[in-house]
Short mmCIF file of C-alpha atoms and ligand atoms in Angstrom, two decimals:
data_model
loop_
_atom_site.label_atom_id
_atom_site.label_comp_id
_atom_site.label_asym_id
_atom_site.label_seq_id
_atom_site.Cartn_x
_atom_site.Cartn_y
_atom_site.Cartn_z
CA UNK A 22 51.15 67.87 -23.96
CA UNK A 23 51.82 64.19 -23.28
CA UNK A 24 52.50 62.93 -19.75
CA UNK A 25 56.13 61.80 -19.35
CA UNK A 26 56.26 58.29 -17.89
CA UNK A 27 54.24 55.71 -19.84
CA UNK A 28 51.46 53.71 -18.29
CA UNK A 29 52.52 50.07 -18.53
CA UNK A 30 49.60 47.96 -19.74
CA UNK A 31 50.13 44.22 -19.46
CA UNK A 32 48.19 42.13 -21.98
CA UNK A 33 47.01 42.95 -25.50
CA UNK A 34 43.62 41.35 -25.06
CA UNK A 35 40.50 43.43 -25.74
CA UNK A 36 40.81 45.21 -22.38
CA UNK A 37 44.53 46.06 -22.62
CA UNK A 38 44.18 47.25 -26.21
CA UNK A 39 41.13 49.42 -25.49
CA UNK A 40 42.87 50.89 -22.46
CA UNK A 41 46.02 51.65 -24.47
CA UNK A 42 44.01 53.30 -27.25
CA UNK A 43 41.83 55.31 -24.85
CA UNK A 44 44.91 56.52 -22.92
CA UNK A 45 46.78 57.47 -26.07
CA UNK A 46 43.71 59.35 -27.29
CA UNK A 47 43.98 61.35 -24.04
CA UNK A 48 47.68 62.13 -24.73
CA UNK A 49 49.06 59.56 -22.28
CA UNK A 50 51.97 57.44 -23.57
CA UNK A 51 51.62 53.70 -23.11
CA UNK A 52 53.92 50.69 -23.17
CA UNK A 53 51.79 47.66 -24.04
CA UNK A 54 53.32 44.29 -23.17
CA UNK A 55 52.05 41.08 -24.78
CA UNK A 56 53.52 37.62 -24.31
CA UNK A 57 52.26 36.30 -27.66
CA UNK A 58 54.21 37.12 -30.80
CA UNK A 59 53.01 38.42 -34.15
CA UNK A 60 53.28 34.83 -35.39
CA UNK A 61 50.85 33.27 -32.91
CA UNK A 62 48.73 36.22 -31.75
CA UNK A 63 45.78 35.21 -33.94
CA UNK A 64 45.93 31.50 -33.00
CA UNK A 65 44.05 31.94 -29.70
CA UNK A 66 41.01 29.74 -28.92
CA UNK A 67 37.61 31.29 -29.73
CA UNK A 68 36.07 33.11 -26.76
CA UNK A 69 33.89 36.18 -26.52
CA UNK A 70 31.68 37.10 -29.44
CA UNK A 71 28.74 39.29 -28.36
CA UNK A 72 29.38 43.02 -28.17
CA UNK A 73 26.61 44.99 -26.50
CA UNK A 74 25.40 48.52 -27.42
CA UNK A 75 27.24 50.27 -24.57
CA UNK A 76 30.50 48.64 -25.69
CA UNK A 77 29.93 49.54 -29.35
CA UNK A 78 29.71 53.21 -28.33
CA UNK A 79 33.11 52.90 -26.63
CA UNK A 80 34.63 51.05 -29.60
CA UNK A 81 33.38 53.91 -31.75
CA UNK A 82 35.23 56.49 -29.60
CA UNK A 83 38.59 54.92 -30.52
CA UNK A 84 37.81 54.29 -34.20
CA UNK A 85 37.40 50.54 -33.67
CA UNK A 86 33.69 50.14 -34.38
CA UNK A 87 34.10 51.09 -38.07
CA UNK A 88 36.67 48.30 -38.45
CA UNK A 89 34.53 45.69 -36.70
CA UNK A 90 31.11 46.29 -38.22
CA UNK A 91 32.03 44.94 -41.68
CA UNK A 92 33.51 41.83 -40.03
CA UNK A 93 30.60 41.16 -37.66
CA UNK A 94 26.92 40.26 -37.70
CA UNK A 95 24.36 42.82 -36.56
CA UNK A 96 21.95 41.12 -34.15
CA UNK A 97 19.06 43.38 -33.09
CA UNK A 98 17.09 40.56 -31.43
CA UNK A 99 17.54 37.70 -29.02
CA UNK A 100 15.20 34.93 -27.98
CA UNK A 101 14.43 32.62 -25.08
CA UNK A 102 13.32 29.09 -25.98
CA UNK A 103 11.88 26.21 -23.97
CA UNK A 104 13.65 23.03 -25.05
CA UNK A 105 11.08 20.85 -23.25
CA UNK A 106 8.38 21.60 -25.82
CA UNK A 107 10.45 23.37 -28.51
CA UNK A 108 8.55 26.66 -28.20
CA UNK A 109 9.69 30.24 -28.34
CA UNK A 110 9.12 31.84 -24.93
CA UNK A 111 10.00 35.46 -25.69
CA UNK A 112 11.82 37.67 -28.15
CA UNK A 113 13.53 40.94 -27.21
CA UNK A 114 14.33 43.60 -29.79
CA UNK A 115 17.00 46.24 -29.08
CA UNK A 116 14.96 48.63 -31.26
CA UNK A 117 13.25 49.78 -28.02
CA UNK A 118 16.62 51.29 -27.05
CA UNK A 119 16.68 53.62 -30.07
CA UNK A 120 16.57 56.71 -27.80
CA UNK A 121 19.17 55.30 -25.39
CA UNK A 122 21.95 54.39 -27.80
CA UNK A 123 23.15 55.00 -31.34
CA UNK A 124 23.70 51.24 -31.56
CA UNK A 125 20.37 49.50 -30.81
CA UNK A 126 21.79 46.04 -31.50
CA UNK A 127 24.47 43.56 -30.49
CA UNK A 128 27.39 43.09 -32.86
CA UNK A 129 28.41 39.45 -33.08
CA UNK A 130 32.14 39.81 -33.68
CA UNK A 131 34.76 37.47 -32.30
CA UNK A 132 37.34 38.54 -29.76
CA UNK A 133 40.09 37.57 -32.20
CA UNK A 134 38.84 40.06 -34.81
CA UNK A 135 38.54 42.77 -32.16
CA UNK A 136 42.14 42.34 -31.03
CA UNK A 137 43.44 42.00 -34.58
CA UNK A 138 41.91 45.35 -35.59
CA UNK A 139 42.73 47.08 -32.29
CA UNK A 140 46.35 45.93 -32.43
CA UNK A 141 46.75 47.44 -35.92
CA UNK A 142 45.47 50.80 -34.64
CA UNK A 143 47.70 50.59 -31.53
CA UNK A 144 50.82 49.80 -33.58
CA UNK A 145 50.19 52.84 -35.75
CA UNK A 146 49.73 55.20 -32.79
CA UNK A 147 52.81 57.34 -31.99
CA UNK A 148 52.07 57.28 -28.23
CA UNK A 149 51.82 53.48 -27.94
CA UNK A 150 54.89 51.28 -27.84
CA UNK A 151 53.73 47.70 -28.49
CA UNK A 152 56.11 45.05 -27.16
CA UNK A 153 55.03 41.68 -28.60
CA UNK A 154 56.67 38.39 -27.50
CA UNK A 155 57.41 40.00 -24.14
CA UNK A 156 56.35 38.30 -20.93
CA UNK A 157 55.64 40.30 -17.80
CA UNK A 158 57.06 38.55 -14.72
CA UNK A 159 56.57 41.03 -11.87
CA UNK A 160 56.95 44.64 -10.78
CA UNK A 161 58.06 46.94 -7.99
CA UNK A 162 56.50 50.26 -7.03
CA UNK A 163 57.52 53.40 -5.17
CA UNK A 164 55.89 56.77 -4.54
CA UNK A 165 57.28 57.98 -7.91
CA UNK A 166 56.38 55.15 -10.23
CA UNK A 167 56.70 51.48 -11.16
CA UNK A 168 59.37 49.20 -12.59
CA UNK A 169 58.08 46.24 -14.58
CA UNK A 170 60.16 43.10 -15.06
CA UNK A 171 59.81 41.43 -18.44
CA UNK A 172 61.57 38.80 -20.52
CA UNK A 173 61.76 38.68 -24.30
CA UNK A 174 61.37 35.65 -26.59
CA UNK A 175 65.01 34.64 -26.01
CA UNK A 176 64.52 34.79 -22.23
CA UNK A 177 66.52 38.00 -21.81
CA UNK A 178 65.32 39.96 -18.77
CA UNK A 179 64.70 43.70 -18.87
CA UNK A 180 63.08 46.36 -16.68
CA UNK A 181 60.71 49.04 -17.93
CA UNK A 182 59.86 52.20 -16.00
CA UNK A 183 56.37 53.61 -15.91
CA UNK A 184 53.91 55.69 -13.93
CA UNK A 185 51.41 52.87 -13.24
CA UNK A 186 51.08 49.22 -14.17
CA UNK A 187 47.68 47.99 -15.29
CA UNK A 188 47.03 44.28 -15.36
CA UNK A 189 44.94 43.38 -18.39
CA UNK A 190 46.56 39.93 -18.42
CA UNK A 191 43.38 37.95 -17.99
CA UNK A 192 42.28 35.69 -15.16
CA UNK A 193 45.77 34.43 -14.28
CA UNK A 194 47.05 37.92 -13.52
CA UNK A 195 50.62 38.07 -12.17
CA UNK A 196 49.96 41.60 -10.87
CA UNK A 197 46.97 40.39 -8.83
CA UNK A 198 49.07 37.63 -7.29
CA UNK A 199 52.03 39.93 -6.60
CA UNK A 200 49.71 42.39 -4.87
CA UNK A 201 48.27 39.50 -2.85
CA UNK A 202 44.71 40.36 -3.81
CA UNK A 203 42.19 37.55 -3.22
CA UNK A 204 40.08 36.42 -6.19
CA UNK A 205 36.84 35.76 -4.34
CA UNK A 206 34.05 33.55 -5.66
CA UNK A 207 33.52 30.04 -6.95
CA UNK A 208 33.92 27.73 -9.94
CA UNK A 209 30.96 25.72 -11.28
CA UNK A 210 31.55 21.95 -11.12
CA UNK A 211 30.31 21.43 -14.68
CA UNK A 212 32.41 22.63 -17.60
CA UNK A 213 30.87 24.11 -20.73
CA UNK A 214 31.25 22.38 -24.07
CA UNK A 215 31.24 24.80 -26.95
CA UNK A 216 30.62 23.29 -30.41
CA UNK A 217 30.95 25.28 -33.63
CA UNK A 218 28.86 24.07 -36.57
CA UNK A 219 28.19 25.05 -40.17
CA UNK A 220 24.41 24.89 -40.13
CA UNK A 221 21.67 27.49 -40.65
CA UNK A 222 19.58 27.40 -37.46
CA UNK A 223 17.46 30.29 -38.70
CA UNK A 224 15.41 27.85 -40.79
CA UNK A 225 14.03 26.54 -37.47
CA UNK A 226 12.94 29.97 -36.25
CA UNK A 227 16.02 30.84 -34.21
CA UNK A 228 17.44 34.35 -34.34
CA UNK A 229 21.12 35.37 -34.06
CA UNK A 230 21.27 34.92 -30.26
CA UNK A 231 19.21 32.31 -28.39
CA UNK A 232 19.01 31.21 -24.76
CA UNK A 233 17.47 27.77 -24.39
CA UNK A 234 15.96 26.76 -21.07
CA UNK A 235 15.94 23.09 -20.12
CA UNK A 236 16.06 21.34 -16.74
CA UNK A 237 18.17 18.56 -18.28
CA UNK A 238 20.49 20.35 -20.72
CA UNK A 239 20.08 24.14 -21.08
CA UNK A 240 22.13 25.78 -23.81
CA UNK A 241 22.98 28.95 -25.72
CA UNK A 242 22.93 29.13 -29.49
CA UNK A 243 24.62 31.96 -31.37
CA UNK A 244 25.15 32.94 -34.96
CA UNK A 245 28.87 33.25 -34.43
CA UNK A 246 30.37 34.44 -37.69
CA UNK A 247 29.95 34.48 -41.42
CA UNK A 248 30.11 34.23 -44.30
CA UNK A 249 30.82 31.32 -44.32
CA UNK A 250 28.18 31.02 -41.59
CA UNK A 251 29.14 29.38 -38.32
CA UNK A 252 26.95 28.88 -35.26
CA UNK A 253 28.07 28.07 -31.73
CA UNK A 254 26.18 26.02 -29.18
CA UNK A 255 27.20 25.85 -25.52
CA UNK A 256 26.17 22.84 -23.43
CA UNK A 257 26.85 22.14 -19.75
CA UNK A 258 28.62 18.82 -19.21
CA UNK A 259 28.77 16.12 -16.56
CA UNK A 260 31.70 16.94 -14.21
CA UNK A 261 32.58 13.21 -14.04
CA UNK A 262 33.09 12.83 -17.83
CA UNK A 263 36.57 13.34 -19.22
CA UNK A 264 37.47 15.76 -21.99
CA UNK A 265 38.32 13.06 -24.53
CA UNK A 266 34.90 11.41 -24.18
CA UNK A 267 33.00 14.72 -24.30
CA UNK A 268 34.72 15.97 -27.44
CA UNK A 269 34.62 12.70 -29.39
CA UNK A 270 32.94 13.42 -32.75
CA UNK A 271 30.26 10.73 -32.23
CA UNK A 272 29.43 12.07 -28.76
CA UNK A 273 29.13 15.64 -30.07
CA UNK A 274 26.93 14.48 -33.01
CA UNK A 275 24.64 12.67 -30.55
CA UNK A 276 24.43 15.76 -28.34
CA UNK A 277 23.65 18.01 -31.30
CA UNK A 278 20.99 15.62 -32.63
CA UNK A 279 19.33 15.46 -29.23
CA UNK A 280 19.16 19.24 -29.44
CA UNK A 281 17.92 19.30 -33.04
CA UNK A 282 17.09 15.96 -34.70
CA UNK A 283 18.69 15.84 -38.15
CA UNK A 284 18.76 12.94 -40.63
CA UNK A 285 22.46 13.51 -41.38
CA UNK A 286 25.54 14.47 -39.42
CA UNK A 287 26.16 18.09 -38.42
CA UNK A 288 29.21 19.68 -40.00
CA UNK A 289 31.26 20.30 -36.84
CA UNK A 290 33.99 22.92 -37.39
CA UNK A 291 35.51 23.09 -33.91
CA UNK A 292 34.95 22.64 -30.21
CA UNK A 293 36.39 23.55 -26.85
CA UNK A 294 35.66 22.72 -23.25
CA UNK A 295 36.13 25.29 -20.51
CA UNK A 296 35.63 25.77 -16.80
CA UNK A 297 33.30 28.56 -15.72
CA UNK A 298 34.28 30.80 -12.80
CA UNK A 299 32.40 33.51 -10.94
CA UNK A 300 35.06 35.58 -9.18
CA UNK A 301 35.78 39.21 -8.32
CA UNK A 302 39.07 40.57 -6.98
CA UNK A 303 38.82 41.81 -3.42
CA UNK A 304 40.50 45.07 -4.51
CA UNK A 305 40.98 46.58 -7.98
CA UNK A 306 44.20 48.39 -7.08
CA UNK A 307 46.98 48.63 -4.56
CA UNK A 308 49.09 51.74 -4.95
CA UNK A 309 50.25 51.96 -8.56
CA UNK A 310 49.20 48.43 -9.50
CA UNK A 311 45.69 48.32 -11.01
CA UNK A 312 43.48 45.47 -12.26
CA UNK A 313 41.06 45.62 -15.20
CA UNK A 314 39.01 43.09 -17.19
CA UNK A 315 39.39 39.38 -16.49
CA UNK A 316 42.24 39.99 -14.08
CA UNK A 317 39.71 41.79 -11.85
CA UNK A 318 36.59 39.69 -12.50
CA UNK A 319 35.54 36.57 -14.37
CA UNK A 320 32.04 35.28 -14.95
CA UNK A 321 29.94 32.76 -16.82
CA UNK A 322 29.67 33.66 -20.50
CA UNK A 323 25.84 33.35 -20.41
CA UNK A 324 24.77 36.87 -21.35
CA UNK A 325 28.12 37.74 -22.96
CA UNK A 326 29.26 40.15 -20.26
CA UNK A 327 32.94 39.38 -19.55
CA UNK A 328 34.62 41.12 -22.44
CA UNK A 329 32.03 43.88 -22.41
CA UNK A 330 32.38 44.80 -18.76
CA UNK A 331 36.19 44.57 -19.06
CA UNK A 332 36.14 47.10 -21.91
CA UNK A 333 33.99 49.35 -19.70
CA UNK A 334 36.67 49.11 -16.98
CA UNK A 335 39.26 50.17 -19.55
CA UNK A 336 37.49 53.37 -20.57
CA UNK A 337 36.60 54.30 -16.99
CA UNK A 338 40.23 53.83 -15.95
CA UNK A 339 41.65 55.67 -18.98
CA UNK A 340 39.68 58.81 -18.08
CA UNK A 341 40.89 58.76 -14.50
CA UNK A 342 44.53 57.94 -15.22
CA UNK A 343 44.68 60.66 -17.88
CA UNK A 344 43.32 63.27 -15.50
CA UNK A 345 45.75 62.21 -12.76
CA UNK A 346 48.74 62.22 -15.12
CA UNK A 347 47.77 65.60 -16.57
CA UNK A 348 47.57 67.02 -13.03
CA UNK A 349 43.81 67.55 -13.16
CA UNK A 350 42.90 65.05 -10.41
CA UNK A 351 44.60 63.27 -7.56
CA UNK A 352 45.07 59.57 -6.93
CA UNK A 353 41.80 59.31 -5.02
CA UNK A 354 40.26 59.05 -8.50
CA UNK A 355 41.60 55.49 -8.61
CA UNK A 356 39.61 54.60 -5.51
CA UNK A 357 36.54 55.82 -7.37
CA UNK A 358 37.49 53.54 -10.27
CA UNK A 359 37.45 50.65 -7.81
CA UNK A 360 34.17 51.73 -6.20
CA UNK A 361 32.45 52.11 -9.56
CA UNK A 362 33.76 49.10 -11.42
CA UNK A 363 33.80 46.67 -8.49
CA UNK A 364 30.19 47.60 -7.81
CA UNK A 365 29.33 46.79 -11.43
CA UNK A 366 31.27 43.50 -11.29
CA UNK A 367 29.47 42.33 -8.14
CA UNK A 368 26.00 43.83 -8.51
CA UNK A 369 25.55 43.61 -12.26
CA UNK A 370 27.89 41.18 -13.99
CA UNK A 371 28.09 38.48 -11.31
CA UNK A 372 24.47 38.79 -10.20
CA UNK A 373 23.11 38.80 -13.74
CA UNK A 374 25.20 35.93 -15.09
CA UNK A 375 24.36 33.79 -12.05
CA UNK A 376 20.67 34.66 -12.59
CA UNK A 377 20.91 33.87 -16.30
CA UNK A 378 22.26 30.41 -15.58
CA UNK A 379 19.63 29.71 -12.91
CA UNK A 380 16.87 30.81 -15.24
CA UNK A 381 17.98 28.46 -18.02
CA UNK A 382 18.77 25.50 -15.76
CA UNK A 383 15.73 25.75 -13.43
CA UNK A 384 14.32 22.29 -12.61
CA UNK A 385 11.17 23.06 -10.63
CA UNK A 386 8.29 23.06 -13.15
CA UNK A 387 6.29 25.69 -11.24
CA UNK A 388 9.29 28.05 -11.02
CA UNK A 389 10.09 27.47 -14.70
CA UNK A 390 6.53 28.38 -15.63
CA UNK A 391 6.67 31.53 -13.51
CA UNK A 392 10.04 32.53 -15.00
CA UNK A 393 8.82 32.00 -18.54
CA UNK A 394 5.60 33.97 -17.90
CA UNK A 395 7.70 36.79 -16.50
CA UNK A 396 9.93 36.80 -19.60
CA UNK A 397 6.85 36.84 -21.84
CA UNK A 398 5.33 39.77 -19.95
CA UNK A 399 8.61 41.69 -20.14
CA UNK A 400 8.94 41.15 -23.88
CA UNK A 401 5.33 42.11 -24.64
CA UNK A 402 5.32 45.43 -22.77
CA UNK A 403 7.61 48.01 -24.47
CA UNK A 404 8.38 49.87 -21.20
CA UNK A 405 9.35 46.65 -19.42
CA UNK A 406 11.23 45.40 -22.48
CA UNK A 407 13.25 48.63 -22.45
CA UNK A 408 14.12 48.17 -18.76
CA UNK A 409 15.11 44.56 -19.44
CA UNK A 410 17.31 45.52 -22.38
CA UNK A 411 18.93 48.45 -20.56
CA UNK A 412 20.17 45.82 -18.11
CA UNK A 413 21.25 43.15 -20.61
CA UNK A 414 22.94 45.72 -22.86
CA UNK A 415 24.97 47.02 -19.85
CA UNK A 416 23.74 50.59 -20.36
CA UNK A 417 22.17 50.57 -16.90
CA UNK A 418 25.42 49.41 -15.27
CA UNK A 419 27.32 52.31 -16.86
CA UNK A 420 24.70 54.84 -15.76
CA UNK A 421 24.65 53.44 -12.25
CA UNK A 422 28.46 53.50 -11.99
CA UNK A 423 28.48 57.19 -13.00
CA UNK A 424 26.29 57.97 -9.99
CA UNK A 425 28.86 56.44 -7.58
CA UNK A 426 31.15 59.14 -6.21
C1 FAD B 18 34.44 30.21 -24.19
C2 FAD B 18 34.29 31.62 -23.75
C3 FAD B 18 33.31 32.39 -24.33
C4 FAD B 18 33.16 33.71 -23.95
N1 FAD B 18 32.18 34.45 -24.54
C5 FAD B 18 32.02 35.75 -24.18
C6 FAD B 18 31.04 36.60 -24.82
O1 FAD B 18 30.28 36.16 -25.70
N2 FAD B 18 30.98 37.89 -24.45
C7 FAD B 18 31.81 38.41 -23.47
O2 FAD B 18 31.70 39.61 -23.16
N3 FAD B 18 32.77 37.65 -22.88
C8 FAD B 18 32.89 36.34 -23.20
N4 FAD B 18 33.90 35.59 -22.62
C9 FAD B 18 34.84 36.21 -21.72
C10 FAD B 18 35.91 37.00 -22.48
O3 FAD B 18 36.60 36.20 -23.43
C11 FAD B 18 36.87 37.63 -21.53
O4 FAD B 18 36.12 38.30 -20.53
C12 FAD B 18 37.80 38.63 -22.24
O5 FAD B 18 38.56 38.01 -23.24
C13 FAD B 18 38.69 39.28 -21.20
O6 FAD B 18 39.55 40.18 -21.82
P1 FAD B 18 40.92 40.62 -21.16
O7 FAD B 18 41.55 41.55 -22.14
O8 FAD B 18 40.68 41.06 -19.76
O9 FAD B 18 41.79 39.30 -21.01
P2 FAD B 18 42.21 38.26 -22.13
O10 FAD B 18 41.28 38.28 -23.28
O11 FAD B 18 42.41 36.98 -21.41
O12 FAD B 18 43.61 38.81 -22.65
C14 FAD B 18 44.75 38.77 -21.83
C15 FAD B 18 46.00 39.04 -22.68
O13 FAD B 18 47.12 39.14 -21.81
C16 FAD B 18 48.20 38.37 -22.31
N5 FAD B 18 49.01 37.96 -21.16
C17 FAD B 18 48.66 37.13 -20.15
N6 FAD B 18 49.65 37.00 -19.26
C18 FAD B 18 50.68 37.78 -19.70
C19 FAD B 18 51.99 38.07 -19.19
N7 FAD B 18 52.43 37.54 -18.05
N8 FAD B 18 52.78 38.91 -19.91
C20 FAD B 18 52.32 39.46 -21.07
N9 FAD B 18 51.09 39.22 -21.59
C21 FAD B 18 50.28 38.40 -20.91
C22 FAD B 18 47.49 37.21 -23.01
O14 FAD B 18 48.34 36.58 -23.96
C23 FAD B 18 46.29 37.92 -23.66
O15 FAD B 18 46.64 38.46 -24.91
C24 FAD B 18 34.05 34.26 -22.97
C25 FAD B 18 35.04 33.49 -22.38
C26 FAD B 18 35.16 32.18 -22.75
C27 FAD B 18 36.22 31.33 -22.10
#
């Protein structure tokens, strides 16, 4: 039996789509509102790309993993490098997680492919009404339900009734602002320059995912997609330099050649420059308005945890909303959602991404040496490597959240 009033999910990003699919799978009808239209939905700038084991298990529950695997790159290993002397510090292999997960690897698969496949499944689901080219502008709530205000592509206003409204709108959430929830944290002064190149870095010993420590210019290097093969490198940039100067082809060639000397130009396929925030919403819900994904927390992409932890919010919330709407639990369940997922956002995602950046950017030679020795010891000892990977793969954060009542 389906619950009567739909849950209104705002935003067909990875979090909104996973939430819609997980709710529908639990017999809860959903109205999914997305401001982009079918014509420009796939034109979004490249963002997340690393999908960790815990997330792959969740994708599998809604039939999404099978669609993504053929379009992605299986990456069982990742490496830490020291750019100062060009040496490999440590390599971690997800194979040590073979008893912890059915997916002992990361799937490199772009956000755009995830939402393209998830949207197709959502559109075909009888319990999901997908409203493309519809912009959410605000909502009102009462003890009985919510009324969402939206406008269509022509600017015509409309109201939609629902049981709850979930903001999966991303960092600029209208719901969060309407509920007057503070977005606590900070923004790094330096922006990150992300350059996409057609070049096989494997010939230099790199694996699919690489973290490169350097007191001057740390970076991350990922096998991003293929075929045709594309790699992405992220560099921190000088806050004083303007975007035009940073993304000039000659400046990007020089930066790439400082990273890896080459006797010809790199084939640059794209670039973007973005600000990096570390913020968590003070509350994840007020009454019938709920936050999930980037609308609830944003973090540095080092470690690839934003999309992943947002998808984990979605599945946690879907279980609780379904039980409430089917009369099997009361609304206090939503407070548990906040306790569990806010704890993960603060204690795992924020703490780990801040640590990841510090580790790569460390300037003190003695601390760098200590950090690198520690990484080496962790990688060489299977028990420690497993502990390390349980953390980076977000399995530990899910297990810990389950223990929070
Ligand atoms: C350069 C970069 C690289 C990244 N790399 C990684 C990575 O490797 N791994 C990782 O886990 N994370 C990564 N992230 C973070 C990741 O992209 C986000 O955490 C993730 O996309 C958040 O998903 P979301 O569904 O919450 O929000 P979004 O992906 O932002 O989706 C929000 C959706 O809501 C829609 N929307 C917004 N406002 C409205 C409105 N008013 N009405 C209707 N619709 C609306 C938008 O059009 C969009 O479709 C990266 C981020 C950046 C910037």
